[in-house]
mmCIF file of C-alpha atoms in Angstrom:
data_model
loop_
_atom_site.group_PDB
_atom_site.id
_atom_site.type_symbol
_atom_site.label_atom_id
_atom_site.label_comp_id
_atom_site.label_asym_id
_atom_site.label_seq_id
_atom_site.Cartn_x
_atom_site.Cartn_y
_atom_site.Cartn_z
ATOM 1 C CA ARG A 453 6.543 15.550 -16.001
ATOM 2 C CA ILE A 454 7.152 11.876 -17.103
ATOM 3 C CA GLN A 455 3.823 10.689 -15.856
ATOM 4 C CA ASN A 456 1.849 13.660 -17.308
ATOM 5 C CA LEU A 457 3.611 13.277 -20.752
ATOM 6 C CA ALA A 458 2.840 9.421 -20.834
ATOM 7 C CA ALA A 459 -0.804 10.242 -19.674
ATOM 8 C CA SER A 460 -1.047 12.817 -22.678
ATOM 9 C CA HIS A 461 0.028 9.876 -24.983
ATOM 10 C CA GLY A 462 -2.602 7.516 -24.003
ATOM 11 C CA TYR A 463 -0.834 5.809 -21.034
ATOM 12 C CA SER A 464 -3.446 7.055 -18.401
ATOM 13 C CA MET A 465 -2.884 7.531 -14.834
ATOM 14 C CA GLU A 466 -5.140 4.708 -13.997
ATOM 15 C CA ARG A 467 -3.049 2.514 -16.120
ATOM 16 C CA GLN A 468 0.151 3.815 -14.664
ATOM 17 C CA ILE A 469 -1.223 2.883 -11.173
ATOM 18 C CA ASP A 470 -2.202 -0.644 -12.221
ATOM 19 C CA PHE A 471 1.365 -1.359 -13.451
ATOM 20 C CA LEU A 472 3.036 0.258 -10.372
ATOM 21 C CA ALA A 473 0.488 -1.895 -8.184
ATOM 22 C CA ARG A 474 1.404 -4.973 -10.172
ATOM 23 C CA GLY A 475 5.098 -4.455 -9.466
ATOM 24 C CA ALA A 476 4.282 -3.858 -5.761
ATOM 25 C CA THR A 477 2.266 -6.998 -5.682
ATOM 26 C CA GLU A 478 4.969 -9.132 -7.002
ATOM 27 C CA LEU A 479 7.337 -7.765 -4.541
ATOM 28 C CA ALA A 480 5.127 -8.236 -1.698
ATOM 29 C CA ILE A 481 4.236 -12.021 -2.715
ATOM 30 C CA GLN A 482 8.226 -12.531 -2.643
ATOM 31 C CA LEU A 483 8.467 -11.030 0.636
ATOM 32 C CA LEU A 484 5.668 -13.143 2.079
ATOM 33 C CA GLY A 485 7.471 -16.272 1.125
ATOM 34 C CA GLY A 486 6.592 -16.684 -2.664
ATOM 35 C CA SER A 487 4.912 -19.958 -3.976
ATOM 36 C CA ARG A 488 5.725 -21.907 -0.638
ATOM 37 C CA ARG A 489 3.739 -19.532 1.232
ATOM 38 C CA PHE A 490 0.656 -19.938 -1.327
ATOM 39 C CA SER A 491 0.718 -23.750 -1.384
ATOM 40 C CA PRO A 492 -2.627 -25.483 -0.505
ATOM 41 C CA LYS A 493 -0.493 -27.370 2.238
ATOM 42 C CA ASN A 494 0.186 -24.021 3.829
ATOM 43 C CA LEU A 495 -3.472 -22.955 4.622
ATOM 44 C CA HIS A 496 -2.714 -22.932 8.327
ATOM 45 C CA GLN A 497 -0.597 -19.856 7.971
ATOM 46 C CA TRP A 498 -2.131 -17.954 4.952
ATOM 47 C CA PRO A 499 -0.515 -14.550 4.517
ATOM 48 C CA ARG A 500 -2.093 -11.399 6.104
ATOM 49 C CA VAL A 501 -1.095 -7.934 4.800
ATOM 50 C CA THR A 502 -2.053 -4.471 6.180
ATOM 51 C CA ILE A 503 -1.971 -1.580 3.690
ATOM 52 C CA ILE A 504 -1.885 2.154 5.286
ATOM 53 C CA CYS A 505 -3.275 4.760 2.939
ATOM 54 C CA ASP A 506 -4.037 8.405 2.940
ATOM 55 C CA GLU A 507 -7.447 9.744 2.179
ATOM 56 C CA PRO A 508 -8.544 7.897 -0.902
ATOM 57 C CA TYR A 509 -10.351 10.467 -2.738
ATOM 58 C CA ASN A 510 -8.181 11.431 -5.972
ATOM 59 C CA MET A 511 -4.931 11.128 -3.636
ATOM 60 C CA LEU A 512 -2.493 9.313 -6.105
ATOM 61 C CA LYS A 513 -0.541 7.465 -3.495
ATOM 62 C CA SER A 514 -3.679 6.098 -1.764
ATOM 63 C CA GLU A 515 -4.938 4.812 -5.265
ATOM 64 C CA MET A 516 -1.721 3.071 -5.695
ATOM 65 C CA GLY A 517 -2.061 1.598 -2.305
ATOM 66 C CA LEU A 518 -5.728 0.523 -2.840
ATOM 67 C CA CYS A 519 -5.003 -0.859 -6.468
ATOM 68 C CA THR A 520 -2.061 -2.903 -4.609
ATOM 69 C CA ALA A 521 -4.648 -4.264 -2.096
ATOM 70 C CA ARG A 522 -7.022 -5.359 -4.740
ATOM 71 C CA GLN A 523 -4.372 -7.012 -6.787
ATOM 72 C CA LEU A 524 -2.921 -8.959 -3.574
ATOM 73 C CA ALA A 525 -6.715 -9.835 -2.786
ATOM 74 C CA CYS A 526 -7.040 -11.264 -6.350
ATOM 75 C CA HIS A 527 -3.976 -13.561 -5.364
ATOM 76 C CA GLY A 528 -5.836 -14.904 -2.430
ATOM 77 C CA VAL A 529 -3.979 -12.710 0.403
ATOM 78 C CA ASN A 530 -5.946 -11.525 3.295
ATOM 79 C CA VAL A 531 -5.682 -7.837 2.937
ATOM 80 C CA MET A 532 -6.875 -5.162 5.482
ATOM 81 C CA VAL A 533 -6.636 -1.423 4.533
ATOM 82 C CA PHE A 534 -6.596 1.408 6.773
ATOM 83 C CA VAL A 535 -7.915 4.537 5.019
ATOM 84 C CA LYS A 536 -7.890 7.860 6.479
ATOM 85 C CA THR A 537 -11.678 8.949 6.144
ATOM 86 C CA ALA A 538 -11.678 12.265 8.227
ATOM 87 C CA THR A 539 -13.256 14.385 5.709
ATOM 88 C CA THR A 540 -15.823 13.718 3.064
ATOM 89 C CA ASN A 541 -15.505 14.258 -0.729
ATOM 90 C CA PRO A 542 -17.975 14.234 -3.415
ATOM 91 C CA LYS A 543 -15.362 12.478 -5.491
ATOM 92 C CA GLU A 544 -15.528 8.783 -5.447
ATOM 93 C CA SER A 545 -12.352 6.459 -5.302
ATOM 94 C CA LYS A 546 -12.794 3.904 -8.096
ATOM 95 C CA GLU A 547 -9.905 1.951 -6.599
ATOM 96 C CA LEU A 548 -11.578 1.821 -3.204
ATOM 97 C CA GLU A 549 -14.761 0.619 -4.802
ATOM 98 C CA LEU A 550 -12.859 -2.028 -6.873
ATOM 99 C CA TYR A 551 -11.061 -3.224 -3.655
ATOM 100 C CA THR A 552 -14.389 -3.647 -1.637
ATOM 101 C CA ALA A 553 -15.533 -5.919 -4.550
ATOM 102 C CA THR A 554 -12.794 -8.477 -3.372
ATOM 103 C CA GLY A 555 -14.683 -9.070 -0.193
ATOM 104 C CA ASN A 556 -11.671 -7.779 1.901
ATOM 105 C CA ASP A 557 -12.499 -4.940 4.346
ATOM 106 C CA PHE A 558 -11.083 -1.547 5.000
ATOM 107 C CA THR A 559 -11.128 0.508 8.218
ATOM 108 C CA GLY A 560 -10.515 4.063 9.444
ATOM 109 C CA ASN A 561 -9.879 2.891 12.932
ATOM 110 C CA VAL A 562 -6.319 1.778 13.995
ATOM 111 C CA LYS A 563 -7.937 -0.467 16.630
ATOM 112 C CA ASP A 564 -9.468 -2.705 13.985
ATOM 113 C CA LEU A 565 -6.269 -3.471 12.482
ATOM 114 C CA THR A 566 -4.959 -7.216 13.314
ATOM 115 C CA PRO A 567 -1.484 -8.633 13.340
ATOM 116 C CA CYS A 568 -0.147 -9.197 9.918
ATOM 117 C CA ASP A 569 2.815 -10.581 7.995
ATOM 118 C CA LEU A 570 3.646 -7.407 5.982
ATOM 119 C CA ILE A 571 2.762 -3.805 6.237
ATOM 120 C CA ILE A 572 2.595 -1.695 3.057
ATOM 121 C CA LEU A 573 2.690 2.102 3.484
ATOM 122 C CA SER A 574 1.106 4.266 0.681
ATOM 123 C CA VAL A 575 1.095 7.593 2.214
ATOM 124 C CA SER A 576 2.243 11.090 1.090
ATOM 125 C CA ASN A 577 2.753 12.361 4.601
ATOM 126 C CA MET A 578 5.896 12.021 6.267
ATOM 127 C CA ASN A 579 4.635 11.913 9.731
ATOM 128 C CA GLN A 580 2.134 9.337 10.684
ATOM 129 C CA ASN A 581 0.065 9.561 13.754
ATOM 130 C CA SER A 582 1.164 8.066 16.852
ATOM 131 C CA GLN A 583 -1.238 5.209 16.857
ATOM 132 C CA ILE A 584 -0.219 3.967 13.336
ATOM 133 C CA VAL A 585 3.417 4.165 14.350
ATOM 134 C CA ARG A 586 2.696 2.068 17.561
ATOM 135 C CA TYR A 587 0.754 -0.477 15.347
ATOM 136 C CA ILE A 588 3.779 -0.791 12.972
ATOM 137 C CA GLN A 589 6.305 -1.218 15.598
ATOM 138 C CA GLN A 590 4.167 -3.676 17.865
ATOM 139 C CA ASN A 591 3.715 -5.969 14.704
ATOM 140 C CA ARG A 592 7.542 -6.262 14.091
ATOM 141 C CA VAL A 593 7.054 -7.329 10.492
ATOM 142 C CA MET A 594 8.661 -5.977 7.268
ATOM 143 C CA VAL A 595 7.450 -2.492 6.171
ATOM 144 C CA MET A 596 7.427 -1.910 2.237
ATOM 145 C CA ALA A 597 6.571 1.534 0.981
ATOM 146 C CA ILE A 598 4.847 2.623 -2.417
ATOM 147 C CA ASP A 599 6.358 5.899 -3.405
ATOM 148 C CA PRO A 600 7.165 7.215 -0.027
ATOM 149 C CA PRO A 601 8.149 10.731 0.669
ATOM 150 C CA VAL A 602 11.792 11.631 -0.071
ATOM 151 C CA MET A 603 12.741 11.997 3.721
ATOM 152 C CA GLY A 604 10.971 8.659 4.513
ATOM 153 C CA VAL A 605 8.162 8.212 6.830
ATOM 154 C CA ASN A 606 8.589 8.879 10.600
ATOM 155 C CA PRO A 607 12.478 8.859 10.247
ATOM 156 C CA GLY A 608 13.916 6.839 13.145
ATOM 157 C CA GLU A 609 10.504 5.240 14.095
ATOM 158 C CA ILE A 610 9.484 3.343 11.121
ATOM 159 C CA ASN A 611 12.187 1.072 9.383
ATOM 160 C CA ILE A 612 11.040 0.758 5.690
ATOM 161 C CA ARG A 613 12.946 -2.327 4.248
ATOM 162 C CA ASN A 614 11.517 -2.181 0.596
ATOM 163 C CA THR A 615 10.148 0.552 -1.772
ATOM 164 C CA VAL A 616 8.594 0.617 -5.018
ATOM 165 C CA ILE A 617 9.033 4.031 -6.891
ATOM 166 C CA PRO A 618 7.235 4.919 -9.886
ATOM 167 C CA ILE A 619 9.811 6.623 -11.890
ATOM 168 C CA LEU A 620 13.239 7.641 -11.503
ATOM 169 C CA PRO A 621 15.364 9.704 -11.139
ATOM 170 C CA LEU A 622 13.909 11.468 -7.970
ATOM 171 C CA ASP A 623 14.905 15.033 -6.636
ATOM 172 C CA ASP A 624 16.264 15.524 -3.223
ATOM 173 C CA ILE A 625 17.406 11.983 -2.584
ATOM 174 C CA HIS A 626 20.036 11.795 0.333
ATOM 175 C CA THR A 627 21.886 8.815 0.820
#
């Protein structure tokens, strides 16, 4: 309701996504090592981030992940986005189009994902397929989530260390 009220007062959903992605980007940069990691003397270990999204066509959480990917890419981070593209949709994803303009790539195949320094989940489904879970477990890196499902993502299999949530309070939070 808060997001819809903000949108009705001129604070569009695209702008809300941009601000959330900005917060996620700032947190991700700190998790990657902050300014020390982005020093020109550190080019031999430049950070790599994988962002896992749902299907992008008008899916709010995917748009948040893609916007975060774009903003990280603008900071010089090597970003790879996994986007489920099983179905076709006539509606285009503006964020996917903006992200590809950064020169970074996206894939729909888990086998194309490479080792990284940080994984960001921007998914609406609590249960991810076994290939994604295996990729996350094999990487053994920090996992950050953008607006995760209330019950988590693959509880017991994926350990989310950091979370960015758009608006509080949330219903059904169990601690």
